Coordinates of C-alpha atoms in Angstrom, one line a residue:
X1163 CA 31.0 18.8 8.3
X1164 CA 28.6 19.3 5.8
X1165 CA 25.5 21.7 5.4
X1166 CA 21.7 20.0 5.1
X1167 CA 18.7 21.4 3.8
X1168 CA 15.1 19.7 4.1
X1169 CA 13.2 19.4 1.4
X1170 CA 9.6 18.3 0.6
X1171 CA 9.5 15.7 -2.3
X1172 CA 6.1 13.9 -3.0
X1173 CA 4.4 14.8 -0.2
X1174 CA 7.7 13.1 1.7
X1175 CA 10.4 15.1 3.9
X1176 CA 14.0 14.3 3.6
X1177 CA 17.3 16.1 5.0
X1178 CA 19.8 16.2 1.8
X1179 CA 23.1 17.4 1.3
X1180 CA 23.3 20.4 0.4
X1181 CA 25.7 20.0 -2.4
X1182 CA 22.9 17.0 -3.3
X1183 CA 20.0 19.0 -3.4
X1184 CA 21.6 21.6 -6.4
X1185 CA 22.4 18.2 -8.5
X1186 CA 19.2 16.7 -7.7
X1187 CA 17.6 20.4 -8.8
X1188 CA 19.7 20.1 -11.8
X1189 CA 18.6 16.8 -12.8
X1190 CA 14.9 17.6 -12.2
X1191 CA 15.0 21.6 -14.5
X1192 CA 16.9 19.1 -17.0
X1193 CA 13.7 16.8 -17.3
X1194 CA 11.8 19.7 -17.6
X1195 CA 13.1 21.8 -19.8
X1196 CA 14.2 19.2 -22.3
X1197 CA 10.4 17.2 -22.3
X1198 CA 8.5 20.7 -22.0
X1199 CA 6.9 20.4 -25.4
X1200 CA 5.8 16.7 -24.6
X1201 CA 1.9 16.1 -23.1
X1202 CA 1.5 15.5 -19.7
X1203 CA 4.5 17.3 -18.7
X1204 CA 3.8 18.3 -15.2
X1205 CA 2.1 14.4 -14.6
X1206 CA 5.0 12.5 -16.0
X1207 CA 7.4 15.2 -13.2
X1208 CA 4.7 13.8 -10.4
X1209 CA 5.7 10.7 -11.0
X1210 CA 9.1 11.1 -11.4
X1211 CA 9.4 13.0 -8.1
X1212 CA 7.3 9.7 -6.4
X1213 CA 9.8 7.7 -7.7
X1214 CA 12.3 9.3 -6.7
X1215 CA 11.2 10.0 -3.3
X1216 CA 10.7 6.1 -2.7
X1217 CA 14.0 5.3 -4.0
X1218 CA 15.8 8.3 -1.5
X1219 CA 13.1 6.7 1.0
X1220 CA 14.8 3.2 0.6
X1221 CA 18.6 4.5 1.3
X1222 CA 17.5 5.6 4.5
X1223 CA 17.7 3.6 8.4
X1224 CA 17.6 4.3 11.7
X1225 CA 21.6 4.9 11.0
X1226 CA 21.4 7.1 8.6
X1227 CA 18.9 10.2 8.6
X1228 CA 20.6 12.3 5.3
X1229 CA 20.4 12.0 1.3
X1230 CA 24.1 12.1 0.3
X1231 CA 25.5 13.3 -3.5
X1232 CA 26.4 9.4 -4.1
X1233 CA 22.6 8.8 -3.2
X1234 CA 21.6 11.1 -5.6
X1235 CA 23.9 9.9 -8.1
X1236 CA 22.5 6.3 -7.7
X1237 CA 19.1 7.3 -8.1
X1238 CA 19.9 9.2 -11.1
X1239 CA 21.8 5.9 -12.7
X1240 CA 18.5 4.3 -12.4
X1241 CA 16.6 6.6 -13.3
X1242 CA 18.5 7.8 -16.7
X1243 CA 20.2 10.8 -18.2
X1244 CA 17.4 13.2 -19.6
X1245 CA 19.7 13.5 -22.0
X1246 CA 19.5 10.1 -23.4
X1247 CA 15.3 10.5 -23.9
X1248 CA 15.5 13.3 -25.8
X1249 CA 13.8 13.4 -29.1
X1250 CA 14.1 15.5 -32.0
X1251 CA 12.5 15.3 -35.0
X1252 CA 14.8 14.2 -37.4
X1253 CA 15.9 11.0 -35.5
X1254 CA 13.2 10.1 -33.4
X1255 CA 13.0 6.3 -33.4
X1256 CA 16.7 5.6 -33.8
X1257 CA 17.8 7.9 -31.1
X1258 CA 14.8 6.6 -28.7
X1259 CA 16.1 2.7 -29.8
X1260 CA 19.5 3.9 -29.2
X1261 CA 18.6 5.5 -25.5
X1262 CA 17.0 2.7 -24.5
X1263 CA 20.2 0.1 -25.2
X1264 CA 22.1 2.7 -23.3
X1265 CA 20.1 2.6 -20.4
X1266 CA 21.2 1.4 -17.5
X1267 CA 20.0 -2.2 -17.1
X1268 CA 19.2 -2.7 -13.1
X1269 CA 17.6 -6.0 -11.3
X1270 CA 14.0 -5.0 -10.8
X1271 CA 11.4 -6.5 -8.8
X1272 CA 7.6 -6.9 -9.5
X1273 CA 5.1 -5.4 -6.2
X1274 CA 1.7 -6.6 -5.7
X1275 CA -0.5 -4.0 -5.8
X1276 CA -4.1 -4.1 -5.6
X1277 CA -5.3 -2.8 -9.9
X1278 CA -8.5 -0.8 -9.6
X1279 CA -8.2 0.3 -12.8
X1280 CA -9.1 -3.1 -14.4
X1281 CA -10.7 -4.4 -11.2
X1282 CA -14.5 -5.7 -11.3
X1283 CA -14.8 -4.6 -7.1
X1284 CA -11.5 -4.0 -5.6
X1285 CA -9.0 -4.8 -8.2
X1286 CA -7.5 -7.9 -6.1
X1287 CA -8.3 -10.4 -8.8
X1288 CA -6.1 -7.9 -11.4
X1289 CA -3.8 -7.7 -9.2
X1290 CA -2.8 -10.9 -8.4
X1291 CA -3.0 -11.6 -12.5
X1292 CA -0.7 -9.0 -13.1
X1293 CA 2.0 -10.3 -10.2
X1294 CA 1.7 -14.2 -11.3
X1295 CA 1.4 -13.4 -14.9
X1296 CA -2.2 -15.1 -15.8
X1297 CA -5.5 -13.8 -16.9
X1298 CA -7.2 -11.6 -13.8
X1299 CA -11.2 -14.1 -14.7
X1300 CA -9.2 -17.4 -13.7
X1301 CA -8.5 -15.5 -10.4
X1302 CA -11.9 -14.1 -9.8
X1303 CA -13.3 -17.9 -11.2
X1304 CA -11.1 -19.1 -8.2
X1305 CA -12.8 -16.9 -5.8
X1306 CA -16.1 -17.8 -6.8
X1307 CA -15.3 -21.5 -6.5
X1308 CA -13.8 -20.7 -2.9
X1309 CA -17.0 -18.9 -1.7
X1310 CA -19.5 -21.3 -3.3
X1311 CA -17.9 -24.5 -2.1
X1312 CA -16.3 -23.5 1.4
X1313 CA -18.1 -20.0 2.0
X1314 CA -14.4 -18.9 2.6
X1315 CA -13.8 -16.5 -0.7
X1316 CA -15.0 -13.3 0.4
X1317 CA -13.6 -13.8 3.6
X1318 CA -10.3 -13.8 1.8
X1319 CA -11.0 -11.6 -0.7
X1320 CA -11.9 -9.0 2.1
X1321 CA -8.9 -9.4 3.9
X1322 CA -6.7 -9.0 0.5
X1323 CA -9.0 -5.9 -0.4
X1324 CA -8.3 -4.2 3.2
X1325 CA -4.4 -5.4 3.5
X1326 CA -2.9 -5.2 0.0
X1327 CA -2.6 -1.3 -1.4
X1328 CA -3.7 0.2 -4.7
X1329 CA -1.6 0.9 -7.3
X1330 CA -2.0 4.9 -7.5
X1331 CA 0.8 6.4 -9.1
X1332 CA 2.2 5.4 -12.3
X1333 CA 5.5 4.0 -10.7
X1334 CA 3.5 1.8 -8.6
X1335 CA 1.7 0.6 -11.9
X1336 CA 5.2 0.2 -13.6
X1337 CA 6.1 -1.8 -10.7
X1338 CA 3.0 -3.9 -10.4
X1339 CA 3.7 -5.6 -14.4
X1340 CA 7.0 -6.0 -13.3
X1341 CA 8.4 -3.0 -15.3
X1342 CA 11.3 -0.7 -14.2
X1343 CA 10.5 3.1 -13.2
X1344 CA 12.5 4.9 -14.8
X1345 CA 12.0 8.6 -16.6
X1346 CA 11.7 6.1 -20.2
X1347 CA 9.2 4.3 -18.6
X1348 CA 7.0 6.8 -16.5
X1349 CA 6.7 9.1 -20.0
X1350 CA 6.0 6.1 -22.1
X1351 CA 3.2 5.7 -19.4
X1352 CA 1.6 9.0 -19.4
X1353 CA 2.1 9.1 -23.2
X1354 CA 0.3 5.8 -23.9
X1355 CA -2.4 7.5 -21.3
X1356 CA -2.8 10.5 -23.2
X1357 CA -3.5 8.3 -26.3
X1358 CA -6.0 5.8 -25.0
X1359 CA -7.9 9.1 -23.8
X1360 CA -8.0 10.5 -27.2
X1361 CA -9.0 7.0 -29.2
X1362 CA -11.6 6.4 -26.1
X1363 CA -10.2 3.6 -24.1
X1364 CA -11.7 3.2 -21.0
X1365 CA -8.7 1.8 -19.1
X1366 CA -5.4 3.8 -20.2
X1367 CA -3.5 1.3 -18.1
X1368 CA -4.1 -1.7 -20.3
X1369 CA -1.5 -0.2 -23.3
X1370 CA 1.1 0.3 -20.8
X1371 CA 2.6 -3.0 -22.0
X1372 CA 2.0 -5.4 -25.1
X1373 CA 2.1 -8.1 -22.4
X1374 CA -0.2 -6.6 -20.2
X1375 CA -3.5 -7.0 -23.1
X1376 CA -6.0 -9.6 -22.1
X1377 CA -5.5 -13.3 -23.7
X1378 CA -8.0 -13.8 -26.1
X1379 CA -7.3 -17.3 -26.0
X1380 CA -9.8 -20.1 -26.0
X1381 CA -9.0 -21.1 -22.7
X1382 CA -9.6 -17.2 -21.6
X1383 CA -12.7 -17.2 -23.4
X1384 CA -14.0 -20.3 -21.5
X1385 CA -13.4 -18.9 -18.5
X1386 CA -15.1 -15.9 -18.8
X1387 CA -17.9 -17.7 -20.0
X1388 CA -17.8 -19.7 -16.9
X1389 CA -17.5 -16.7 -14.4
X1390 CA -20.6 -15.4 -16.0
X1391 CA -22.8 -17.9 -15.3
X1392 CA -20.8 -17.9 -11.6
X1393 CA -22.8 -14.4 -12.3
X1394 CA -25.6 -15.1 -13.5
X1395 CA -26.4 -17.9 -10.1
X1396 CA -25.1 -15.5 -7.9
X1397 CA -27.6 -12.9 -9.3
X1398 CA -30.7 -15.1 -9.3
X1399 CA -29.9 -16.9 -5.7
X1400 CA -29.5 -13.6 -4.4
X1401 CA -32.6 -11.7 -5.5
X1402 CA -34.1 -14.6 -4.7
X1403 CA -32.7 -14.6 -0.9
X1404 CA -32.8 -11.2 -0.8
X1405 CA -36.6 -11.0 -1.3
X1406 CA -37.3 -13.8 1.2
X1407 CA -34.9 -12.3 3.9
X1408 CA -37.4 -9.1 3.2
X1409 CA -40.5 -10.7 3.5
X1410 CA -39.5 -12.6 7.0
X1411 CA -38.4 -9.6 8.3
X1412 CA -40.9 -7.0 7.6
X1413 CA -43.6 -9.4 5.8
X1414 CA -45.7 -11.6 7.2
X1415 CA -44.5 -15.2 8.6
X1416 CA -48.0 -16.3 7.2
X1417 CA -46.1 -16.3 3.8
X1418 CA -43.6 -19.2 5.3
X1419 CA -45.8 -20.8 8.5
X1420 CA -48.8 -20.2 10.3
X1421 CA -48.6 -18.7 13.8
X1422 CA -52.1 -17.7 15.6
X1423 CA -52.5 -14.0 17.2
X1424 CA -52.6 -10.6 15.9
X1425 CA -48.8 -10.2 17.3
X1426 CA -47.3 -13.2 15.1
X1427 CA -46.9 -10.9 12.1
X1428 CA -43.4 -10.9 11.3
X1429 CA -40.2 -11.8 13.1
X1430 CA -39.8 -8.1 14.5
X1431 CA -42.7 -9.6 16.8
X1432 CA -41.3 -12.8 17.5
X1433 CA -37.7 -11.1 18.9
X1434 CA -39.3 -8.9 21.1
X1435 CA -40.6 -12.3 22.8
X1436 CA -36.7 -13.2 23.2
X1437 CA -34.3 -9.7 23.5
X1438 CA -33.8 -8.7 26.5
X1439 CA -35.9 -5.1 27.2
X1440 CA -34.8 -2.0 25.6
X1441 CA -32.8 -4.1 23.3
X1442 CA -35.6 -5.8 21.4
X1443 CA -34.9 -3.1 18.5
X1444 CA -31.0 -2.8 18.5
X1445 CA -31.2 -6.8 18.3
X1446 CA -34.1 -6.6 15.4
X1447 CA -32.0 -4.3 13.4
X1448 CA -28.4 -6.0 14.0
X1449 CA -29.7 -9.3 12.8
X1450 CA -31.2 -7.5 9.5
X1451 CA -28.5 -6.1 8.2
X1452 CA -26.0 -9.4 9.4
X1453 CA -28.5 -11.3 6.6
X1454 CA -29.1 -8.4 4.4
X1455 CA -26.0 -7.4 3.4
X1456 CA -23.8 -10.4 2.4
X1457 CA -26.7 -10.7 0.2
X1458 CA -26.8 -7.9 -1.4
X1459 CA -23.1 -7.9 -1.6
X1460 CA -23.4 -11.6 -3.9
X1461 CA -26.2 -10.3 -5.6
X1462 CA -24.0 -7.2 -6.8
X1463 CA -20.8 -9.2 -7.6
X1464 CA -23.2 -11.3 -9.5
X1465 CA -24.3 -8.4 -11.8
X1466 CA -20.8 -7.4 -11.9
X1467 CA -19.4 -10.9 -13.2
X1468 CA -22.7 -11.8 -15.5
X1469 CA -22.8 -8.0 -17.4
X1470 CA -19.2 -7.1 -16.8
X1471 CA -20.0 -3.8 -14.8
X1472 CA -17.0 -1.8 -14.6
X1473 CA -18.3 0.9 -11.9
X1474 CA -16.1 1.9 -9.4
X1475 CA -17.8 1.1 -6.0
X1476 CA -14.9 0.4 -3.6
X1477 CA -16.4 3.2 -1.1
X1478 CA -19.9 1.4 -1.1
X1479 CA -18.3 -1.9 -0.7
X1480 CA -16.3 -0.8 2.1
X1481 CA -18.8 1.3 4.3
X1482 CA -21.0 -1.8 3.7
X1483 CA -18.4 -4.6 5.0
X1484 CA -17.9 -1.9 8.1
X1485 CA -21.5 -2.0 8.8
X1486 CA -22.2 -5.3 8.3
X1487 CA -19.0 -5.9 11.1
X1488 CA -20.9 -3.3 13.6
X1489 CA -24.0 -5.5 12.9
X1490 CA -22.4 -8.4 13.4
X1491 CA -20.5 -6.7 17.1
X1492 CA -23.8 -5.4 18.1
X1493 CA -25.5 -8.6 17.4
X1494 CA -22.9 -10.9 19.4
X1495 CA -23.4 -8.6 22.4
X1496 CA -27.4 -8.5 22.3
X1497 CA -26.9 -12.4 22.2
X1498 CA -24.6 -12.6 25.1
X1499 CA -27.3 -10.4 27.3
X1500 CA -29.8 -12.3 26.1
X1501 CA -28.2 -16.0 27.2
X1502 CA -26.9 -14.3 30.6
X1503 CA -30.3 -13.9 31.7
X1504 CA -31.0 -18.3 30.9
X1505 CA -27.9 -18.5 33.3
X1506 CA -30.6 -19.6 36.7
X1507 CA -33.3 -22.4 36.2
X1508 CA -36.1 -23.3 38.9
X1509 CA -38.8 -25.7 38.7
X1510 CA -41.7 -26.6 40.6
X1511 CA -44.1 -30.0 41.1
X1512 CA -47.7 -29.2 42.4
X1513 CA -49.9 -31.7 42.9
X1514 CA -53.3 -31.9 41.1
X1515 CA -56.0 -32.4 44.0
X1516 CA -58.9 -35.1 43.5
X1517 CA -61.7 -33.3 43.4
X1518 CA -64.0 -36.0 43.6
X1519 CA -63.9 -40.0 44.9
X1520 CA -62.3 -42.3 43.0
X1521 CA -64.2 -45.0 40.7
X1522 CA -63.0 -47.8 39.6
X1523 CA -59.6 -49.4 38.2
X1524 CA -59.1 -47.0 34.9
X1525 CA -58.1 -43.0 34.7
X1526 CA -59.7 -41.4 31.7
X1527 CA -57.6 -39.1 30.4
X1528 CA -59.7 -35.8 28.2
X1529 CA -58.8 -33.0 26.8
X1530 CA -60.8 -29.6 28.1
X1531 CA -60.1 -28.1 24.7
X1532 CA -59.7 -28.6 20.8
X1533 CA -55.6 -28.8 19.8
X1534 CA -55.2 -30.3 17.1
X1535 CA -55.8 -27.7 14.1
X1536 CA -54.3 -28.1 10.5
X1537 CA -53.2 -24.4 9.9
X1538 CA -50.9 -24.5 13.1
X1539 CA -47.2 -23.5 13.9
X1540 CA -44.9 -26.8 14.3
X1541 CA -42.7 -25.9 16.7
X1542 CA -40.8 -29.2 17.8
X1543 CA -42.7 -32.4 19.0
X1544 CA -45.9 -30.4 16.9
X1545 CA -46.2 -27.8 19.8
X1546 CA -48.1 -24.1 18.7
X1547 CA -47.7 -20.6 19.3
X1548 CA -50.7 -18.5 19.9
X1549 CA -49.5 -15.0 21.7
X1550 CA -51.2 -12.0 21.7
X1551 CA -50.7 -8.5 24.0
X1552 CA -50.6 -9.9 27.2
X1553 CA -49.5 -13.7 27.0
X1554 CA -48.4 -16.4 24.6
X1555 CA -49.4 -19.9 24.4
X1556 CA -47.3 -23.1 24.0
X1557 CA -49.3 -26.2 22.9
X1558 CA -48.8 -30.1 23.2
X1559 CA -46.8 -29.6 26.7
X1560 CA -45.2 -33.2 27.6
X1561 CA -47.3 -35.9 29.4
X1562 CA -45.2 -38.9 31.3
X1563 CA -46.6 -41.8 32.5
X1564 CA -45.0 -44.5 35.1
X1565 CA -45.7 -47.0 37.6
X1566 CA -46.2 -46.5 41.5
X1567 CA -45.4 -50.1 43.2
X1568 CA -46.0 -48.0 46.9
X1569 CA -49.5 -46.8 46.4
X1570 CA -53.1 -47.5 45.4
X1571 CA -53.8 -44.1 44.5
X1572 CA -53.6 -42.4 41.0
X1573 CA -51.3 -39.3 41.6
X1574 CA -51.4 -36.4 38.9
X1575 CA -49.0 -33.2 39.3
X1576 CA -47.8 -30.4 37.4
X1577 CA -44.0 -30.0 37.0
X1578 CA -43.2 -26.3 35.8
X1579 CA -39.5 -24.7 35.1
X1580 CA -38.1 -22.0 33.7
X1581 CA -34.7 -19.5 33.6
X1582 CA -33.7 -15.9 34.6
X1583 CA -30.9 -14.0 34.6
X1584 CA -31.0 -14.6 38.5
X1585 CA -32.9 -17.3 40.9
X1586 CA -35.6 -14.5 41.8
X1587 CA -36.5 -13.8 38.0
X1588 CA -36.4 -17.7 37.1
X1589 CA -38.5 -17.9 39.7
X1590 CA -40.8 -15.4 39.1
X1591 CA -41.1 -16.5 35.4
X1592 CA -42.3 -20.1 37.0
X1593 CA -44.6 -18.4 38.9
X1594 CA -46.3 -17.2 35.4
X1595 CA -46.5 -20.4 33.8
X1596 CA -50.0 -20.9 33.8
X1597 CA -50.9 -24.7 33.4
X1598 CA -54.2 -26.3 35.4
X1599 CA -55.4 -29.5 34.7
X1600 CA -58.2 -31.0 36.6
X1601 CA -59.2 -34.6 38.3
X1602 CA -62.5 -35.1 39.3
X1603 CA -62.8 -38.8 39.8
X1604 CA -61.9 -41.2 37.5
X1605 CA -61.6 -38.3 34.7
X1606 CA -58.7 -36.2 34.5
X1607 CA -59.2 -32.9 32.1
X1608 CA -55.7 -31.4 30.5
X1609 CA -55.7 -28.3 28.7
X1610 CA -53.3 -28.9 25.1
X1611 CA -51.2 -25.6 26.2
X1612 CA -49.7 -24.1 29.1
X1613 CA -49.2 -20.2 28.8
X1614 CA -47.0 -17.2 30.5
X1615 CA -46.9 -13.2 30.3
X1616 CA -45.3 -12.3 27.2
X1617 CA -43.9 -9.3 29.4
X1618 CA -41.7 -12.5 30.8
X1619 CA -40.4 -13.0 27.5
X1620 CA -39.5 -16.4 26.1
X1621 CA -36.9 -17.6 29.1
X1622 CA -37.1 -21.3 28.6
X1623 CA -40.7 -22.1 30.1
X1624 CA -42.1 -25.4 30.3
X1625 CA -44.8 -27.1 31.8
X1626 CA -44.9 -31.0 31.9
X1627 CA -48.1 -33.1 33.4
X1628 CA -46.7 -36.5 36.0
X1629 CA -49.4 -39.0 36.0
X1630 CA -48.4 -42.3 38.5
X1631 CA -50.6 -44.8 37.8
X1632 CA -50.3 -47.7 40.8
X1633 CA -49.6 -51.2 40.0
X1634 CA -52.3 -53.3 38.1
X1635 CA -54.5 -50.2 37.1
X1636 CA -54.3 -48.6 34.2
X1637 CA -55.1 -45.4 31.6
X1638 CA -57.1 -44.8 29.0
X1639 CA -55.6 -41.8 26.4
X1640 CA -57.4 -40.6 23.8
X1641 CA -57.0 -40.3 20.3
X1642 CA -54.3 -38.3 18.5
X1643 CA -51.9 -38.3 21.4
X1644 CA -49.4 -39.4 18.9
X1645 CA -49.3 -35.5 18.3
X1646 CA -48.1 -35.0 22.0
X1647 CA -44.5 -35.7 23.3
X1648 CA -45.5 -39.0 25.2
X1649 CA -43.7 -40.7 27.4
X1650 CA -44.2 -44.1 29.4
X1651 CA -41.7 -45.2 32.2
X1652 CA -39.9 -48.6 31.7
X1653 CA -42.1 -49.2 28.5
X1654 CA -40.2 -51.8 26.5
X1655 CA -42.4 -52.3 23.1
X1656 CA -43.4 -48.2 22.4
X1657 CA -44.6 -46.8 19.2
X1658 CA -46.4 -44.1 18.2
X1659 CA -49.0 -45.8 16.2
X1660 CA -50.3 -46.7 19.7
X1661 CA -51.1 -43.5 20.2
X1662 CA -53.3 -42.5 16.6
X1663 CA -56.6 -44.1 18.3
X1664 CA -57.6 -44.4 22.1
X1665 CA -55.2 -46.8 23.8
X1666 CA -54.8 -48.6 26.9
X1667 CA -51.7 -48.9 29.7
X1668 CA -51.2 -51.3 32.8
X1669 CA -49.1 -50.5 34.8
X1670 CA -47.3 -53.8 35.7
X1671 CA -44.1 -54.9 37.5
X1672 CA -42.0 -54.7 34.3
X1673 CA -42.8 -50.6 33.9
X1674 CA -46.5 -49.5 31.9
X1675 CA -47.6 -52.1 29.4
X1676 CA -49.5 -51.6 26.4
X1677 CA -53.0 -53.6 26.1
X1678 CA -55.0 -52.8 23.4
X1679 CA -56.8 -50.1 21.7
X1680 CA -60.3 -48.5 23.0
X1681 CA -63.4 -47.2 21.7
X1682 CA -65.7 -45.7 24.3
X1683 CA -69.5 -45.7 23.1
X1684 CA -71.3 -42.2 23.1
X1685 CA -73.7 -42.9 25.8
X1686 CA -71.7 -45.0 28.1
X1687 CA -71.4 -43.5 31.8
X1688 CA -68.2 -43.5 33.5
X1689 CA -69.5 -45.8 36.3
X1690 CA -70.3 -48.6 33.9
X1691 CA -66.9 -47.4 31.6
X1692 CA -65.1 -50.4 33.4
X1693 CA -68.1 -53.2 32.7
X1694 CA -68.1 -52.4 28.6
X1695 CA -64.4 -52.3 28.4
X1696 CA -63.1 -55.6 27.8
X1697 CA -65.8 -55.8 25.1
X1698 CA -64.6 -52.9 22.9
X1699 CA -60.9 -53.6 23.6
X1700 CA -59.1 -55.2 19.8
X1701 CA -56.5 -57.1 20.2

């Protein structure tokens, strides 16, 4: 049976021997009293004390819970006699030679520690440099080719930054160039530390080791030149996408499209047409800083890499990637509210009433107002937005045309649909869609947009015009349809260029039937529209 004691050793609590603990004070009062005229006494016993702490911390398993004299004793061994790194005056560098080829040689393995010291963000790229043994720019040219050709580099380079630790103490810094920690090598540290701060060195790290001094190699040199212009296109891109992202946020969408209505401003306005209520801002927001800040983030690394900033801004870097995941969170679940209320559709046909007799064998088919405008918003097929407090317009709405081989009657109706996040709400949103053309005769009117509430928000509505013509009668379009979504039933030979001037279709057995183009003169009348016809048609 033997006594224990617990002690505290760098910032770590171990039971030892008690017997243990007087040679392991022993050996620590020797270090100290025999290095007390050397500079950075009490940081070269820090280390020490880590070191040893991780070493005591390695002896130790779920089997065995004490620090034993024979523990103690190995750790010493490896760590050396304070004895043997003693240096007097007289016989400084044959007594420190000496020492060191009496040292006792132990296998030692190289960590991978993340080096902040020489790092450009997180020290990841000098890190892996120092555990492979190449210069730290051919890693952070690697990265750079990763993220600009697959989009995957920061990804990774995140994942190493979060996962891998920094190299903190001066035994972990021994370790990450592969040295061994021993007392030799933890003073030569702080001492080559304490030197590099007098001559002005930024980085006291890099004279730790002959080996560890950057190549100034040709093939370095190229590489380095390469990563800065890596720099410099990161740099420009990203101001350049930084100050766009701006302007479509908060700017106006004038700058990029057109969009009609005081509302259409910026694309704050336009999400409050699609985010569900009382999350229009949290969605606005989310979505800004999703774009925002991998932006900024390349357009930082870019200034880094082209001017070779060595500023420390691992904090900023990570409160940013933290945000930017919240953002990212916050933006998936606006999304998912949003598409849960497109889960229900309903849609609706109504017929158009005649509202006066039928004359004649031709539907003219006019527009009750002007659509086509040059400064408009394409939005698919060449539709528009115009919205404003209270409702939004949607221009060019889809016109289909087919054969009826059961009647002699022209038939005209209105087919409206929409979504909601239940049946009642899709239906309701139909019910807003407000779409009316008119058929008085042979003349049928058709407003060039449909409209809805924009309190309804945008939840898929659409509003489509039927038109049956019966066999062997036809329609007359007007010019520019080509600019509407168009379609004819069964139509076999179709192309748009039919539709740039006033055209005519038959409906015939085989589906609707182009038959030539039409020009209507000024002062015709509809009754005598179907007399002058066959004249003005071009083959």
């Amino acid at each position: 049976m033997k006594k224990t004691i617990s002690i505290n050793l760098s910032g770590l609590v171990f039971n030892i021997e008690e017997q243990a603990y007087g040679v392991l004070q022993v050996y620590l009062e020797d270090i100290r009293s025999i290095l007390a005229n050397q500079d950075g006494l009490e940081e070269i016993l820090e280390d020490i004390e880590s070191r040893i702490a991780e070493l005591f911390n390695e002896k130790l398993n779920e089997h065995k819970q004490v620090i034993t004299e024979d523990d103690v004793d190995q750790v010493i061994s490896l760590m050396g006699s304070p004895n043997q790194y003693k240096i007097d005056e007289e016989d400084d560098r044959t007594h420190h030679s000496e020492s060191r080829e009496e040292s006792v040689h132990y296998s030692h393995q190289k960590r991978f520690f993340r080096d902040d010291d020489e790092g450009v963000i997180g020290g990841v790229a000098a890190g892996l440099g120092h555990y492979f043994g190449i210069d730290p720019v051919i890693i952070r040219v690697i990265f750079v080719l990763m993220f600009v050709l697959g989009g995957s580099g920061i990804l990774l380079y995140i994942i190493l930054w979060i996962v891998i630790p920094e190299a903190t103490t001066t035994a972990q810094k021994l370790q990450m160039r592969g040295q061994p920690v021993n007392v030799d090598s933890i003073k030569d540290y702080v001492h080559n530390f304490k030197d590099e701060a007098k001559s002005g060195m930024s980085n006291a790290s890099r004279s730790v080791k002959n080996a560890a001094k950057k190549s100034t190699s040709v093939l370095s040199r190229i590489f380095q030149i390469f990563g800065r212009i890596i720099g410099a296109g990161m740099l420009f891109f990203g101001l350049i996408f930084f100050v766009l992202a701006i302007l479509f946020h908060f700017g106006s969408i004038g700058s990029f499209f057109t969009v009609e209505g005081d509302l259409a401003n910026n694309l704050n306005s336009l999400t409050d047409l699609v985010f569900p209520n009382g999350s229009e801002s949290l969605g606005f927001w989310s979505m800004f800083l999703s774009v925002i800040l991998p932006i900024v983030f390349i357009t930082v690394t870019g200034a880094k890499l082209l001017f070779r900033i060595k500023g420390k801004l691992k904090s900023t870097y990570i409160t940013g990637l933290i945000v930017w995941i919240i953002s990212i969170c916050t933006l998936s679940f606006v999304g998912v509210e949003t598409g849960l209320e497109f889960r229900n559709d309903y849609s609706t046909i109504d017929k158009v009433e005649q509202q006066e007799a039928f004359m004649g064998d031709s539907l003219y088919l006019e527009l009750s107002d002007s659509y086509w405008k040059n400064d408009v918003f394409d939005f698919g097929y060449n539709d528009y937005l115009l919205f404003d407090e209270d409702s939004l317009k949607i221009g060019l709405p889809l016109i289909r045309v087919e054969r009826n081989m059961t009647t002699t009657e022209y038939e005209v109706a209105v087919k409206k649909r929409s979504n909601g996040s239940s049946l009642k709400y899709a239906k309701e949103n139909v019910n807003g869609i407000k779409y009316s053309p008119s058929l008085s005769g042979d003349i049928l009117k058709i407003p060039s947009s449909y409209s809805f509430p924009t309190k309804d928000k945008i939840r898929g509505q659409h509003a489509s015009l039927l038109i049956t013509v019966p066999l062997g009668k036809r329609i007359i379009l007007p010019a520019n349809m080509d600019n509407f979504l168009v379609e004819f039933a069964d139509c076999d030979h179709f192309s748009d260029d039919f539709l740039e001037e006033s055209s005519v279709w038959e409906a015939t057995e085989d589906g609707m039937e182009f038959v030539a183009l039409y020009r209507a003169q000024e002062n015709l009348d509809p009754a005598d529209k179907n007399e002058e016809e066959e004249s003005d048609e071009l083959d």
